[in-house]
Amino acid sequence: MFIVIEGLDGCGKSTVSTALAKMLNAQLLTSPDKELKEVRKVTDMVFDNNVKARQMFYMASILKASEDAKELNLQGKPVVLDRYWLSTQVYHAWMSNGKQFKCREVELVLHQPTLTVYLDVPAEVRANRIKARNVCTDEDMNTLQHNANEKLRSLYFSMNKSLPVGNWLCVDACQSVDIVLEKIMTELEILMSNKMYIKDDL
């Protein structure tokens, strides 16, 4: 089982990912992972004016997350991943005005999630959550502008049929974490039931 949590900054990805991983006794991964935290800061600074070069760093981190998730799944361990391919493509499409690399070859080799969960919240809720953080980047603030928020959200929905997304679930993340988790677990039960039904039919 491989579950990806996606959404705009401030939607609650970290909180939901952590709680879901605990509930499923799953390995929690992040993208980029913690080992790349300092490298990420330098990369964002160096490639500040080169969106495509920046995209390649994030895409490399996605490939690493994919391999890590695949290996864990082969060992029989469920995985919850905070951000994956979709976030990388959405944010770089927004920053490059649609001129990002499409990375079709990368799509074909990525480990496909069982379920991608998109946490949906209004811009004002995101704003409150982001401003409450100890660190708030300029990029975070830029995404809170109405046009940016609507464009990013529409990009998530326009790309949600892509191969590295797998099954898609949109959840109202203004609800409590418990309710969000309940909706995710219900969807997983349906998916697992359908999978077993198909296997039995064969």
mmCIF file of N, CA and C in Angstrom, residues 59-188:
data_model
loop_
_atom_site.group_PDB
_atom_site.id
_atom_site.type_symbol
_atom_site.label_atom_id
_atom_site.label_comp_id
_atom_site.label_asym_id
_atom_site.label_seq_id
_atom_site.Cartn_x
_atom_site.Cartn_y
_atom_site.Cartn_z
ATOM 1 N N MET A 59 12.544 16.888 -9.177
ATOM 2 C CA MET A 59 12.193 15.644 -9.846
ATOM 3 C C MET A 59 13.139 14.525 -9.431
ATOM 4 N N ALA A 60 14.413 14.865 -9.208
ATOM 5 C CA ALA A 60 15.366 13.860 -8.718
ATOM 6 C C ALA A 60 14.951 13.365 -7.336
ATOM 7 N N SER A 61 14.450 14.275 -6.507
ATOM 8 C CA SER A 61 14.009 13.872 -5.165
ATOM 9 C C SER A 61 12.767 12.978 -5.258
ATOM 10 N N ILE A 62 11.938 13.199 -6.280
ATOM 11 C CA ILE A 62 10.761 12.359 -6.495
ATOM 12 C C ILE A 62 11.189 10.951 -6.900
ATOM 13 N N LEU A 63 12.187 10.856 -7.749
ATOM 14 C CA LEU A 63 12.703 9.544 -8.146
ATOM 15 C C LEU A 63 13.230 8.780 -6.937
ATOM 16 N N LYS A 64 13.898 9.490 -6.047
ATOM 17 C CA LYS A 64 14.404 8.845 -4.829
ATOM 18 C C LYS A 64 13.242 8.371 -3.956
ATOM 19 N N ALA A 65 12.242 9.216 -3.784
ATOM 20 C CA ALA A 65 11.080 8.842 -2.976
ATOM 21 C C ALA A 65 10.373 7.635 -3.580
ATOM 22 N N SER A 66 10.290 7.609 -4.904
ATOM 23 C CA SER A 66 9.658 6.488 -5.599
ATOM 24 C C SER A 66 10.386 5.184 -5.318
ATOM 25 N N GLU A 67 11.715 5.208 -5.441
ATOM 26 C CA GLU A 67 12.507 4.003 -5.196
ATOM 27 C C GLU A 67 12.407 3.558 -3.739
ATOM 28 N N ASP A 68 12.421 4.523 -2.829
ATOM 29 C CA ASP A 68 12.303 4.195 -1.394
ATOM 30 C C ASP A 68 10.951 3.548 -1.100
ATOM 31 N N ALA A 69 9.887 4.127 -1.663
ATOM 32 C CA ALA A 69 8.538 3.593 -1.439
ATOM 33 C C ALA A 69 8.396 2.201 -2.049
ATOM 34 N N LYS A 70 8.927 2.035 -3.237
ATOM 35 C CA LYS A 70 8.837 0.739 -3.912
ATOM 36 C C LYS A 70 9.553 -0.349 -3.122
ATOM 37 N N GLU A 71 10.748 -0.028 -2.631
ATOM 38 C CA GLU A 71 11.525 -1.000 -1.856
ATOM 39 C C GLU A 71 10.796 -1.381 -0.571
ATOM 40 N N LEU A 72 10.227 -0.404 0.100
ATOM 41 C CA LEU A 72 9.477 -0.676 1.329
ATOM 42 C C LEU A 72 8.249 -1.536 1.046
ATOM 43 N N ASN A 73 7.552 -1.231 -0.059
ATOM 44 C CA ASN A 73 6.385 -2.031 -0.437
ATOM 45 C C ASN A 73 6.771 -3.469 -0.758
ATOM 46 N N LEU A 74 7.914 -3.660 -1.410
ATOM 47 C CA LEU A 74 8.393 -5.009 -1.723
ATOM 48 C C LEU A 74 8.699 -5.795 -0.446
ATOM 49 N N GLN A 75 9.028 -5.053 0.608
ATOM 50 C CA GLN A 75 9.291 -5.689 1.908
ATOM 51 C C GLN A 75 7.995 -5.919 2.692
ATOM 52 N N GLY A 76 6.876 -5.542 2.083
ATOM 53 C CA GLY A 76 5.580 -5.732 2.727
ATOM 54 C C GLY A 76 5.176 -4.613 3.664
ATOM 55 N N LYS A 77 5.868 -3.469 3.573
ATOM 56 C CA LYS A 77 5.572 -2.354 4.470
ATOM 57 C C LYS A 77 4.747 -1.282 3.757
ATOM 58 N N PRO A 78 3.634 -0.831 4.348
ATOM 59 C CA PRO A 78 2.867 0.270 3.762
ATOM 60 C C PRO A 78 3.645 1.581 3.875
ATOM 61 N N VAL A 79 3.380 2.492 2.955
ATOM 62 C CA VAL A 79 4.104 3.769 2.911
ATOM 63 C C VAL A 79 3.128 4.927 2.777
ATOM 64 N N VAL A 80 3.382 5.984 3.543
ATOM 65 C CA VAL A 80 2.665 7.257 3.395
ATOM 66 C C VAL A 80 3.708 8.297 3.011
ATOM 67 N N LEU A 81 3.461 9.008 1.906
ATOM 68 C CA LEU A 81 4.418 9.995 1.405
ATOM 69 C C LEU A 81 3.793 11.386 1.368
ATOM 70 N N ASP A 82 4.477 12.329 1.992
ATOM 71 C CA ASP A 82 4.074 13.735 2.017
ATOM 72 C C ASP A 82 4.667 14.413 0.787
ATOM 73 N N ARG A 83 3.835 14.675 -0.224
ATOM 74 C CA ARG A 83 4.194 15.259 -1.527
ATOM 75 C C ARG A 83 4.851 14.227 -2.442
ATOM 76 N N TYR A 84 4.480 14.329 -3.740
ATOM 77 C CA TYR A 84 5.054 13.413 -4.724
ATOM 78 C C TYR A 84 5.145 14.146 -6.062
ATOM 79 N N TRP A 85 5.006 13.414 -7.125
ATOM 80 C CA TRP A 85 5.166 13.958 -8.478
ATOM 81 C C TRP A 85 4.231 15.134 -8.748
ATOM 82 N N LEU A 86 2.984 15.012 -8.310
ATOM 83 C CA LEU A 86 1.973 16.017 -8.632
ATOM 84 C C LEU A 86 2.351 17.400 -8.120
ATOM 85 N N SER A 87 2.817 17.489 -6.883
ATOM 86 C CA SER A 87 3.216 18.786 -6.333
ATOM 87 C C SER A 87 4.352 19.411 -7.132
ATOM 88 N N THR A 88 5.323 18.586 -7.484
ATOM 89 C CA THR A 88 6.466 19.089 -8.247
ATOM 90 C C THR A 88 6.019 19.684 -9.571
ATOM 91 N N GLN A 89 5.168 18.971 -10.299
ATOM 92 C CA GLN A 89 4.725 19.461 -11.602
ATOM 93 C C GLN A 89 3.791 20.661 -11.479
ATOM 94 N N VAL A 90 2.914 20.638 -10.500
ATOM 95 C CA VAL A 90 1.972 21.748 -10.322
ATOM 96 C C VAL A 90 2.703 23.051 -10.003
ATOM 97 N N TYR A 91 3.588 23.014 -9.017
ATOM 98 C CA TYR A 91 4.268 24.248 -8.610
ATOM 99 C C TYR A 91 5.198 24.781 -9.695
ATOM 100 N N HIS A 92 5.852 23.877 -10.431
ATOM 101 C CA HIS A 92 6.755 24.351 -11.476
ATOM 102 C C HIS A 92 5.988 24.787 -12.724
ATOM 103 N N ALA A 93 4.814 24.225 -12.949
ATOM 104 C CA ALA A 93 3.949 24.720 -14.029
ATOM 105 C C ALA A 93 3.502 26.144 -13.716
ATOM 106 N N TRP A 94 3.173 26.369 -12.445
ATOM 107 C CA TRP A 94 2.747 27.705 -12.018
ATOM 108 C C TRP A 94 3.897 28.705 -12.117
ATOM 109 N N MET A 95 5.070 28.319 -11.643
ATOM 110 C CA MET A 95 6.214 29.239 -11.636
ATOM 111 C C MET A 95 6.744 29.536 -13.035
ATOM 112 N N SER A 96 6.571 28.585 -13.960
ATOM 113 C CA SER A 96 7.114 28.764 -15.318
ATOM 114 C C SER A 96 6.047 29.169 -16.323
ATOM 115 N N ASN A 97 4.830 29.414 -15.819
ATOM 116 C CA ASN A 97 3.708 29.760 -16.696
ATOM 117 C C ASN A 97 3.470 28.672 -17.737
ATOM 118 N N GLY A 98 3.522 27.427 -17.278
ATOM 119 C CA GLY A 98 3.222 26.292 -18.146
ATOM 120 C C GLY A 98 4.370 25.805 -19.005
ATOM 121 N N LYS A 99 5.578 26.302 -18.751
ATOM 122 C CA LYS A 99 6.722 25.921 -19.584
ATOM 123 C C LYS A 99 7.644 24.918 -18.893
ATOM 124 N N GLN A 100 7.137 24.248 -17.870
ATOM 125 C CA GLN A 100 7.941 23.254 -17.158
ATOM 126 C C GLN A 100 8.197 22.032 -18.034
ATOM 127 N N PHE A 101 9.219 21.239 -17.685
ATOM 128 C CA PHE A 101 9.437 19.967 -18.363
ATOM 129 C C PHE A 101 8.262 19.046 -18.042
ATOM 130 N N LYS A 102 7.770 18.333 -19.041
ATOM 131 C CA LYS A 102 6.638 17.424 -18.818
ATOM 132 C C LYS A 102 7.085 16.100 -18.201
ATOM 133 N N CYS A 103 8.317 15.703 -18.447
ATOM 134 C CA CYS A 103 8.909 14.527 -17.793
ATOM 135 C C CYS A 103 8.104 13.247 -18.007
ATOM 136 N N ARG A 104 7.690 12.985 -19.229
ATOM 137 C CA ARG A 104 6.901 11.793 -19.529
ATOM 138 C C ARG A 104 7.665 10.505 -19.223
ATOM 139 N N GLU A 105 8.961 10.478 -19.533
ATOM 140 C CA GLU A 105 9.749 9.271 -19.267
ATOM 141 C C GLU A 105 9.824 8.989 -17.766
ATOM 142 N N VAL A 106 9.907 10.056 -16.983
ATOM 143 C CA VAL A 106 9.946 9.892 -15.528
ATOM 144 C C VAL A 106 8.618 9.321 -15.034
ATOM 145 N N GLU A 107 7.515 9.807 -15.581
ATOM 146 C CA GLU A 107 6.191 9.310 -15.178
ATOM 147 C C GLU A 107 6.107 7.791 -15.294
ATOM 148 N N LEU A 108 6.688 7.260 -16.355
ATOM 149 C CA LEU A 108 6.565 5.825 -16.643
ATOM 150 C C LEU A 108 7.312 4.943 -15.652
ATOM 151 N N VAL A 109 8.331 5.493 -14.989
ATOM 152 C CA VAL A 109 9.133 4.659 -14.079
ATOM 153 C C VAL A 109 8.789 4.884 -12.613
ATOM 154 N N LEU A 110 7.967 5.877 -12.329
ATOM 155 C CA LEU A 110 7.630 6.157 -10.931
ATOM 156 C C LEU A 110 6.709 5.085 -10.358
ATOM 157 N N HIS A 111 6.917 4.773 -9.093
ATOM 158 C CA HIS A 111 6.076 3.821 -8.367
ATOM 159 C C HIS A 111 4.686 4.436 -8.217
ATOM 160 N N GLN A 112 3.662 3.742 -8.692
ATOM 161 C CA GLN A 112 2.306 4.306 -8.692
ATOM 162 C C GLN A 112 1.636 4.148 -7.333
ATOM 163 N N PRO A 113 1.082 5.218 -6.805
ATOM 164 C CA PRO A 113 0.394 5.146 -5.511
ATOM 165 C C PRO A 113 -0.887 4.317 -5.575
ATOM 166 N N THR A 114 -1.226 3.712 -4.468
ATOM 167 C CA THR A 114 -2.532 3.083 -4.314
ATOM 168 C C THR A 114 -3.598 4.177 -4.332
ATOM 169 N N LEU A 115 -3.266 5.286 -3.672
ATOM 170 C CA LEU A 115 -4.210 6.395 -3.545
ATOM 171 C C LEU A 115 -3.449 7.701 -3.352
ATOM 172 N N THR A 116 -3.870 8.734 -4.081
ATOM 173 C CA THR A 116 -3.375 10.087 -3.849
ATOM 174 C C THR A 116 -4.516 10.893 -3.243
ATOM 175 N N VAL A 117 -4.254 11.452 -2.074
ATOM 176 C CA VAL A 117 -5.269 12.239 -1.361
ATOM 177 C C VAL A 117 -4.941 13.717 -1.488
ATOM 178 N N TYR A 118 -5.868 14.473 -2.038
ATOM 179 C CA TYR A 118 -5.695 15.918 -2.149
ATOM 180 C C TYR A 118 -6.476 16.589 -1.020
ATOM 181 N N LEU A 119 -5.758 17.318 -0.175
ATOM 182 C CA LEU A 119 -6.380 18.033 0.943
ATOM 183 C C LEU A 119 -6.786 19.423 0.472
ATOM 184 N N ASP A 120 -8.074 19.673 0.455
ATOM 185 C CA ASP A 120 -8.623 20.902 -0.113
ATOM 186 C C ASP A 120 -9.056 21.858 0.995
ATOM 187 N N VAL A 121 -8.494 23.065 0.988
ATOM 188 C CA VAL A 121 -8.895 24.087 1.964
ATOM 189 C C VAL A 121 -8.966 25.451 1.268
ATOM 190 N N PRO A 122 -9.831 26.347 1.745
ATOM 191 C CA PRO A 122 -9.913 27.698 1.170
ATOM 192 C C PRO A 122 -8.629 28.489 1.433
ATOM 193 N N ALA A 123 -8.404 29.490 0.627
ATOM 194 C CA ALA A 123 -7.191 30.298 0.733
ATOM 195 C C ALA A 123 -7.052 30.957 2.107
ATOM 196 N N GLU A 124 -8.167 31.391 2.693
ATOM 197 C CA GLU A 124 -8.078 32.083 3.982
ATOM 198 C C GLU A 124 -7.640 31.138 5.096
ATOM 199 N N VAL A 125 -8.023 29.879 5.001
ATOM 200 C CA VAL A 125 -7.583 28.889 5.992
ATOM 201 C C VAL A 125 -6.098 28.623 5.817
ATOM 202 N N ARG A 126 -5.677 28.484 4.578
ATOM 203 C CA ARG A 126 -4.249 28.312 4.292
ATOM 204 C C ARG A 126 -3.459 29.486 4.848
ATOM 205 N N ALA A 127 -3.968 30.686 4.639
ATOM 206 C CA ALA A 127 -3.267 31.896 5.081
ATOM 207 C C ALA A 127 -3.050 31.881 6.586
ATOM 208 N N ASN A 128 -4.077 31.543 7.330
ATOM 209 C CA ASN A 128 -3.967 31.500 8.790
ATOM 210 C C ASN A 128 -2.941 30.475 9.241
ATOM 211 N N ARG A 129 -2.939 29.314 8.595
ATOM 212 C CA ARG A 129 -2.014 28.252 8.972
ATOM 213 C C ARG A 129 -0.574 28.610 8.618
ATOM 214 N N ILE A 130 -0.387 29.162 7.435
ATOM 215 C CA ILE A 130 0.965 29.517 6.985
ATOM 216 C C ILE A 130 1.545 30.635 7.844
ATOM 217 N N LYS A 131 0.733 31.643 8.141
ATOM 218 C CA LYS A 131 1.218 32.784 8.927
ATOM 219 C C LYS A 131 1.515 32.399 10.372
ATOM 220 N N ALA A 132 0.959 31.274 10.811
ATOM 221 C CA ALA A 132 1.196 30.811 12.181
ATOM 222 C C ALA A 132 2.517 30.039 12.308
ATOM 223 N N ARG A 133 3.120 29.729 11.173
ATOM 224 C CA ARG A 133 4.385 28.996 11.197
ATOM 225 C C ARG A 133 5.518 29.894 11.688
ATOM 226 N N ASN A 134 6.567 29.261 12.213
ATOM 227 C CA ASN A 134 7.760 30.019 12.614
ATOM 228 C C ASN A 134 8.490 30.568 11.400
ATOM 229 N N VAL A 135 8.453 29.788 10.309
ATOM 230 C CA VAL A 135 9.125 30.206 9.074
ATOM 231 C C VAL A 135 8.095 30.274 7.955
ATOM 232 N N CYS A 136 8.036 31.405 7.290
ATOM 233 C CA CYS A 136 7.096 31.594 6.190
ATOM 234 C C CYS A 136 7.864 32.206 5.021
ATOM 235 N N THR A 137 8.037 31.439 3.942
ATOM 236 C CA THR A 137 8.847 31.896 2.815
ATOM 237 C C THR A 137 8.058 32.855 1.922
ATOM 238 N N ASP A 138 8.805 33.563 1.074
ATOM 239 C CA ASP A 138 8.157 34.459 0.114
ATOM 240 C C ASP A 138 7.255 33.665 -0.835
ATOM 241 N N GLU A 139 7.723 32.459 -1.201
ATOM 242 C CA GLU A 139 6.932 31.617 -2.101
ATOM 243 C C GLU A 139 5.604 31.230 -1.449
ATOM 244 N N ASP A 140 5.661 30.900 -0.155
ATOM 245 C CA ASP A 140 4.430 30.586 0.580
ATOM 246 C C ASP A 140 3.451 31.757 0.493
ATOM 247 N N MET A 141 3.964 32.954 0.729
ATOM 248 C CA MET A 141 3.110 34.147 0.727
ATOM 249 C C MET A 141 2.537 34.404 -0.669
ATOM 250 N N ASN A 142 3.349 34.182 -1.692
ATOM 251 C CA ASN A 142 2.887 34.412 -3.066
ATOM 252 C C ASN A 142 1.728 33.497 -3.438
ATOM 253 N N THR A 143 1.742 32.270 -2.910
ATOM 254 C CA THR A 143 0.675 31.320 -3.254
ATOM 255 C C THR A 143 -0.651 31.689 -2.611
ATOM 256 N N LEU A 144 -0.631 32.605 -1.660
ATOM 257 C CA LEU A 144 -1.860 33.005 -0.969
ATOM 258 C C LEU A 144 -2.664 34.050 -1.745
ATOM 259 N N GLN A 145 -2.051 34.659 -2.744
ATOM 260 C CA GLN A 145 -2.788 35.605 -3.566
ATOM 261 C C GLN A 145 -3.910 34.860 -4.284
ATOM 262 N N HIS A 146 -5.051 35.505 -4.428
ATOM 263 C CA HIS A 146 -6.238 34.824 -4.956
ATOM 264 C C HIS A 146 -5.970 34.139 -6.297
ATOM 265 N N ASN A 147 -5.384 34.854 -7.229
ATOM 266 C CA ASN A 147 -5.138 34.287 -8.554
ATOM 267 C C ASN A 147 -4.194 33.088 -8.485
ATOM 268 N N ALA A 148 -3.170 33.202 -7.641
ATOM 269 C CA ALA A 148 -2.204 32.103 -7.496
ATOM 270 C C ALA A 148 -2.872 30.882 -6.877
ATOM 271 N N ASN A 149 -3.662 31.113 -5.839
ATOM 272 C CA ASN A 149 -4.355 30.016 -5.162
ATOM 273 C C ASN A 149 -5.272 29.267 -6.135
ATOM 274 N N GLU A 150 -6.047 30.013 -6.912
ATOM 275 C CA GLU A 150 -6.981 29.395 -7.854
ATOM 276 C C GLU A 150 -6.247 28.677 -8.984
ATOM 277 N N LYS A 151 -5.154 29.263 -9.466
ATOM 278 C CA LYS A 151 -4.382 28.637 -10.543
ATOM 279 C C LYS A 151 -3.746 27.335 -10.068
ATOM 280 N N LEU A 152 -3.139 27.354 -8.894
ATOM 281 C CA LEU A 152 -2.507 26.150 -8.352
ATOM 282 C C LEU A 152 -3.540 25.052 -8.128
ATOM 283 N N ARG A 153 -4.655 25.408 -7.552
ATOM 284 C CA ARG A 153 -5.701 24.410 -7.298
ATOM 285 C C ARG A 153 -6.191 23.806 -8.608
ATOM 286 N N SER A 154 -6.397 24.643 -9.626
ATOM 287 C CA SER A 154 -6.877 24.133 -10.922
ATOM 288 C C SER A 154 -5.837 23.229 -11.576
ATOM 289 N N LEU A 155 -4.555 23.512 -11.353
ATOM 290 C CA LEU A 155 -3.499 22.667 -11.916
ATOM 291 C C LEU A 155 -3.509 21.281 -11.265
ATOM 292 N N TYR A 156 -3.731 21.233 -9.955
ATOM 293 C CA TYR A 156 -3.835 19.931 -9.290
ATOM 294 C C TYR A 156 -4.943 19.093 -9.923
ATOM 295 N N PHE A 157 -6.089 19.724 -10.145
ATOM 296 C CA PHE A 157 -7.222 18.978 -10.693
ATOM 297 C C PHE A 157 -7.027 18.621 -12.166
ATOM 298 N N SER A 158 -6.351 19.483 -12.911
ATOM 299 C CA SER A 158 -6.140 19.193 -14.332
ATOM 300 C C SER A 158 -5.110 18.084 -14.541
ATOM 301 N N MET A 159 -4.243 17.852 -13.553
ATOM 302 C CA MET A 159 -3.204 16.830 -13.679
ATOM 303 C C MET A 159 -3.519 15.548 -12.910
ATOM 304 N N ASN A 160 -4.696 15.478 -12.286
ATOM 305 C CA ASN A 160 -4.944 14.355 -11.381
ATOM 306 C C ASN A 160 -5.227 13.015 -12.064
ATOM 307 N N LYS A 161 -5.270 13.005 -13.388
ATOM 308 C CA LYS A 161 -5.446 11.742 -14.119
ATOM 309 C C LYS A 161 -4.101 11.172 -14.568
ATOM 310 N N SER A 162 -3.029 11.855 -14.236
ATOM 311 C CA SER A 162 -1.703 11.427 -14.661
ATOM 312 C C SER A 162 -1.317 10.106 -14.000
ATOM 313 N N LEU A 163 -0.476 9.341 -14.686
ATOM 314 C CA LEU A 163 -0.095 8.007 -14.232
ATOM 315 C C LEU A 163 0.460 7.972 -12.810
ATOM 316 N N PRO A 164 1.362 8.892 -12.418
ATOM 317 C CA PRO A 164 1.938 8.814 -11.062
ATOM 318 C C PRO A 164 0.988 9.242 -9.938
ATOM 319 N N VAL A 165 -0.275 9.473 -10.271
ATOM 320 C CA VAL A 165 -1.266 9.867 -9.257
ATOM 321 C C VAL A 165 -2.029 8.644 -8.756
ATOM 322 N N GLY A 166 -2.321 7.699 -9.646
ATOM 323 C CA GLY A 166 -3.114 6.538 -9.255
ATOM 324 C C GLY A 166 -4.550 6.945 -8.953
ATOM 325 N N ASN A 167 -5.176 6.298 -8.007
ATOM 326 C CA ASN A 167 -6.536 6.665 -7.602
ATOM 327 C C ASN A 167 -6.507 8.003 -6.870
ATOM 328 N N TRP A 168 -7.515 8.826 -7.106
ATOM 329 C CA TRP A 168 -7.556 10.207 -6.598
ATOM 330 C C TRP A 168 -8.714 10.390 -5.623
ATOM 331 N N LEU A 169 -8.428 11.048 -4.518
ATOM 332 C CA LEU A 169 -9.468 11.375 -3.537
ATOM 333 C C LEU A 169 -9.271 12.806 -3.073
ATOM 334 N N CYS A 170 -10.300 13.634 -3.239
ATOM 335 C CA CYS A 170 -10.278 15.009 -2.739
ATOM 336 C C CYS A 170 -11.048 15.058 -1.427
ATOM 337 N N VAL A 171 -10.411 15.605 -0.392
ATOM 338 C CA VAL A 171 -11.026 15.658 0.936
ATOM 339 C C VAL A 171 -11.023 17.094 1.449
ATOM 340 N N ASP A 172 -12.143 17.508 2.002
ATOM 341 C CA ASP A 172 -12.248 18.822 2.643
ATOM 342 C C ASP A 172 -11.406 18.792 3.927
ATOM 343 N N ALA A 173 -10.261 19.455 3.889
ATOM 344 C CA ALA A 173 -9.336 19.415 5.027
ATOM 345 C C ALA A 173 -9.610 20.492 6.060
ATOM 346 N N CYS A 174 -10.756 21.179 5.942
ATOM 347 C CA CYS A 174 -11.182 22.089 7.011
ATOM 348 C C CYS A 174 -11.782 21.286 8.162
ATOM 349 N N GLN A 175 -12.133 20.048 7.872
ATOM 350 C CA GLN A 175 -12.688 19.167 8.892
ATOM 351 C C GLN A 175 -11.574 18.712 9.836
ATOM 352 N N SER A 176 -11.966 18.091 10.923
ATOM 353 C CA SER A 176 -10.974 17.606 11.879
ATOM 354 C C SER A 176 -10.112 16.522 11.258
ATOM 355 N N VAL A 177 -8.929 16.341 11.809
ATOM 356 C CA VAL A 177 -8.016 15.313 11.306
ATOM 357 C C VAL A 177 -8.677 13.939 11.381
ATOM 358 N N ASP A 178 -9.426 13.685 12.439
ATOM 359 C CA ASP A 178 -10.101 12.390 12.595
ATOM 360 C C ASP A 178 -11.076 12.126 11.452
ATOM 361 N N ILE A 179 -11.822 13.150 11.054
ATOM 362 C CA ILE A 179 -12.787 12.982 9.961
ATOM 363 C C ILE A 179 -12.055 12.776 8.638
ATOM 364 N N VAL A 180 -10.977 13.529 8.425
ATOM 365 C CA VAL A 180 -10.172 13.366 7.210
ATOM 366 C C VAL A 180 -9.624 11.944 7.130
ATOM 367 N N LEU A 181 -9.100 11.446 8.246
ATOM 368 C CA LEU A 181 -8.568 10.084 8.284
ATOM 369 C C LEU A 181 -9.664 9.054 8.022
ATOM 370 N N GLU A 182 -10.837 9.299 8.567
ATOM 371 C CA GLU A 182 -11.957 8.376 8.360
ATOM 372 C C GLU A 182 -12.316 8.277 6.879
ATOM 373 N N LYS A 183 -12.324 9.421 6.188
ATOM 374 C CA LYS A 183 -12.643 9.423 4.756
ATOM 375 C C LYS A 183 -11.571 8.689 3.955
ATOM 376 N N ILE A 184 -10.319 8.878 4.332
ATOM 377 C CA ILE A 184 -9.230 8.187 3.638
ATOM 378 C C ILE A 184 -9.329 6.675 3.858
ATOM 379 N N MET A 185 -9.562 6.270 5.074
ATOM 380 C CA MET A 185 -9.647 4.846 5.396
ATOM 381 C C MET A 185 -10.835 4.197 4.679
ATOM 382 N N THR A 186 -11.944 4.913 4.581
ATOM 383 C CA THR A 186 -13.113 4.385 3.863
ATOM 384 C C THR A 186 -12.778 4.151 2.397
ATOM 385 N N GLU A 187 -12.072 5.117 1.793
ATOM 386 C CA GLU A 187 -11.685 4.981 0.383
ATOM 387 C C GLU A 187 -10.700 3.826 0.196
ATOM 388 N N LEU A 188 -9.775 3.670 1.116
ATOM 389 C CA LEU A 188 -8.811 2.565 1.028
ATOM 390 C C LEU A 188 -9.513 1.207 1.139
#
